[in-house]
Tab-separated table of C-alpha atoms in Angstrom:
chain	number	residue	atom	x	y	z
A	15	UNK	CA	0.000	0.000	0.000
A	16	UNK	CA	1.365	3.572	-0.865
A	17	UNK	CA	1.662	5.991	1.751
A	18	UNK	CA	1.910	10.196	1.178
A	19	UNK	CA	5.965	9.351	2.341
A	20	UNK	CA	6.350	7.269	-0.886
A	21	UNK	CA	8.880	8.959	-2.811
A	22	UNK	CA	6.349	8.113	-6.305
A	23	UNK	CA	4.457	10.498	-5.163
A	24	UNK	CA	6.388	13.026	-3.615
A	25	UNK	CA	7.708	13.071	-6.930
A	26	UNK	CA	4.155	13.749	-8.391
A	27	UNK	CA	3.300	16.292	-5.862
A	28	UNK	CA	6.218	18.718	-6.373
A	29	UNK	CA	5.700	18.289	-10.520
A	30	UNK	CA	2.000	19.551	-9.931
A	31	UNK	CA	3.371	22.157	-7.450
A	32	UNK	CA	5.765	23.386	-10.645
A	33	UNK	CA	3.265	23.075	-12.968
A	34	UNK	CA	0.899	24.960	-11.002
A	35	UNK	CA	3.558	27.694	-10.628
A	36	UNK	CA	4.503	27.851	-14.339
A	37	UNK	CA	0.906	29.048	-14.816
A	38	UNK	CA	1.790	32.070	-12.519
A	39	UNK	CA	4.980	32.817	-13.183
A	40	UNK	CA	6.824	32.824	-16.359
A	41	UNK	CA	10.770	31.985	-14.317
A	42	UNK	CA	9.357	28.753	-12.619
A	43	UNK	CA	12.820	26.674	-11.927
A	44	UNK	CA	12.368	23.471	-13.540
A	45	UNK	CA	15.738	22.148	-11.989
A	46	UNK	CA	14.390	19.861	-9.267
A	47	UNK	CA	11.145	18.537	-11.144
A	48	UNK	CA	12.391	16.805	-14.624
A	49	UNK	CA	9.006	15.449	-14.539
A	50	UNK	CA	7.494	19.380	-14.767
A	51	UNK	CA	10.021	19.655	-17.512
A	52	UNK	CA	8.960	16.504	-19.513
A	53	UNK	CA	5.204	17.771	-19.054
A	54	UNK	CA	5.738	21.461	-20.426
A	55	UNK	CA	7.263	19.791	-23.281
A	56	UNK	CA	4.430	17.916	-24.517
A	57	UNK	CA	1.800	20.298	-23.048
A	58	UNK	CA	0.407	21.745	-26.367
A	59	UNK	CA	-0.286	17.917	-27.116
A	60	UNK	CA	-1.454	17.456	-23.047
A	61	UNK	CA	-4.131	20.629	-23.664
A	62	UNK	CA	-5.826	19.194	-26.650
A	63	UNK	CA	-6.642	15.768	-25.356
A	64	UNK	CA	-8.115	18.084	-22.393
A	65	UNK	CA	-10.007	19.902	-24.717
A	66	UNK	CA	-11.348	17.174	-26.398
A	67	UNK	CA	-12.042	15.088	-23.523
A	68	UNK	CA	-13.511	17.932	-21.526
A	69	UNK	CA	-15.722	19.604	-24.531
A	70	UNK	CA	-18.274	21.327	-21.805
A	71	UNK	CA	-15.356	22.575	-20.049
A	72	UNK	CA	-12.805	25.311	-21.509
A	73	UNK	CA	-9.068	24.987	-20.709
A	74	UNK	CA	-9.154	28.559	-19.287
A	75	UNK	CA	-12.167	28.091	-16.932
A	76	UNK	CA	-10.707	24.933	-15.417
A	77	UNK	CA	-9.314	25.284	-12.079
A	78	UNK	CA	-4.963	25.686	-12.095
A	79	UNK	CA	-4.093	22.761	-9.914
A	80	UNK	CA	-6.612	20.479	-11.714
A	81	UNK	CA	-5.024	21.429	-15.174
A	82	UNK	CA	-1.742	20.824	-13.610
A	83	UNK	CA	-2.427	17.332	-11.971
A	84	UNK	CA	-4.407	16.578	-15.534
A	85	UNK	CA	-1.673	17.443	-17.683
A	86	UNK	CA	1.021	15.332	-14.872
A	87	UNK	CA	-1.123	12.128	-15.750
A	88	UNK	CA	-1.848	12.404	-19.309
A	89	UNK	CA	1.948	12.762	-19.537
A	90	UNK	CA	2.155	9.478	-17.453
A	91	UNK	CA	-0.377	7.768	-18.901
A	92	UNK	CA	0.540	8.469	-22.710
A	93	UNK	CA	3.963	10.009	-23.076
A	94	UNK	CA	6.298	8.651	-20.337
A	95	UNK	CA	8.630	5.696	-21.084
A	96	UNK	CA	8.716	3.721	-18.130
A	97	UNK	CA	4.894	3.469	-17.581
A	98	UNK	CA	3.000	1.774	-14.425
A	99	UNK	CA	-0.691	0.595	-14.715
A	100	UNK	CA	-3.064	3.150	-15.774
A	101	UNK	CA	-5.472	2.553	-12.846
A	102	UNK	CA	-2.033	3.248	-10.775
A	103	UNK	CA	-1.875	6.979	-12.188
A	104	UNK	CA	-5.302	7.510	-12.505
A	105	UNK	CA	-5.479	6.473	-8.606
A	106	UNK	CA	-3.007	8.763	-7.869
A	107	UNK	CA	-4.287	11.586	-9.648
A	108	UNK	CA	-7.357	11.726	-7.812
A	109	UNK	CA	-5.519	10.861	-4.177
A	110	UNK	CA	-3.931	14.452	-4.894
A	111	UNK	CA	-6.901	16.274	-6.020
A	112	UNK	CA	-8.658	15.014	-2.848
A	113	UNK	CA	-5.361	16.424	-1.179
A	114	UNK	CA	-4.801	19.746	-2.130
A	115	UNK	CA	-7.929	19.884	-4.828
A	116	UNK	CA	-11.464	21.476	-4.121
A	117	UNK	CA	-14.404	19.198	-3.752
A	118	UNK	CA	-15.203	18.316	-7.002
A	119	UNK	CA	-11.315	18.196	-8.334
A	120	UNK	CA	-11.098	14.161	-7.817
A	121	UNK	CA	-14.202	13.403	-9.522
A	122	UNK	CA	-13.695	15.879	-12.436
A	123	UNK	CA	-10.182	14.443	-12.903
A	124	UNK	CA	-11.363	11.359	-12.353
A	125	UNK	CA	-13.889	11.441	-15.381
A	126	UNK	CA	-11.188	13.315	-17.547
A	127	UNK	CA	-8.800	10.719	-17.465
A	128	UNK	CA	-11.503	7.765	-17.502
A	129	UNK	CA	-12.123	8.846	-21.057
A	130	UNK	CA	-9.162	9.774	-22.494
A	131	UNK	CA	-8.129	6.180	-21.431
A	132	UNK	CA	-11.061	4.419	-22.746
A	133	UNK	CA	-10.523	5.930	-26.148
A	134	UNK	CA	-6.893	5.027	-26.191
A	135	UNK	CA	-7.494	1.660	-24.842
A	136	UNK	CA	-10.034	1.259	-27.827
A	137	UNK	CA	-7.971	2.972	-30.515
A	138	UNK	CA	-5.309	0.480	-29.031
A	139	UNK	CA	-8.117	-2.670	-29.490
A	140	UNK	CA	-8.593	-1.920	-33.255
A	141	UNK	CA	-5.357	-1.603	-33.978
A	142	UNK	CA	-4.819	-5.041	-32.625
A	143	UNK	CA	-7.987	-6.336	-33.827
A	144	UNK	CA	-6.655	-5.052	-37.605
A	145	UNK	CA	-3.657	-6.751	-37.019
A	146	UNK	CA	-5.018	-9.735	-36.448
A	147	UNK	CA	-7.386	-10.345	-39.780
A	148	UNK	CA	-4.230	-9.013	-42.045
């Protein structure tokens, strides 16, 4: 069982606490969070699966620490390397919107990332399933 010491997800909780600076402050010190770094690269990629996964919301009117634990997970869950489990991340996004998150952050989140990973997993099921009959 994970515990708030685990160093997973101390990790996680200072990227969102850089990525939540970043959209305050244009001189946000990337140094100590490689994982903040890795996310601002790919976040032009990051905001349109938000966009299109969150039509009745608009990037600008969601809250700043629940774009910046969003845009930590979709970076886990699609772009990082070494990947763990999806229900892993997607567990742990929603432990640190209940943390430091308003009410509704978990559940939001929660739904966000629910459907960007049922598309993929789907996209990812016809590709195999074309594979197959060729």
């Amino acid at each position: 069982m994970k515990t708030r010491s685990d160093p997973r997800h101390l990790a996680r909780v200072k990227a969102v606490q850089k990525l939540f600076e970043d959209k305050f402050r244009s001189d946000v010190d990337l140094k100590d969070s490689s994982l903040a770094a890795k996310v601002l690269e790919n976040q032009k990629a990051i905001d349109s699966l938000i966009k299109k996964n969150a039509p009745a919301w608009p990037i600008e009117q969601i809250a700043p620490l629940d774009i910046a634990i969003l845009r930590l997970s979709i970076y886990e869950l699609l772009y990082k390397d070494k990947k763990e489990p999806y229900k892993v991340i997607i567990d742990e996004a929603v432990e640190i919107a209940k943390e430091y998150g308003s009410d509704t952050s978990h559940s939001f989140i929660n739904g966000v990332l629910g459907t960007i990973m049922k598309n993929h997993l789907e996209k990812g099921k016809k590709k195999s399933l074309t594979k197959k009959t060729k």
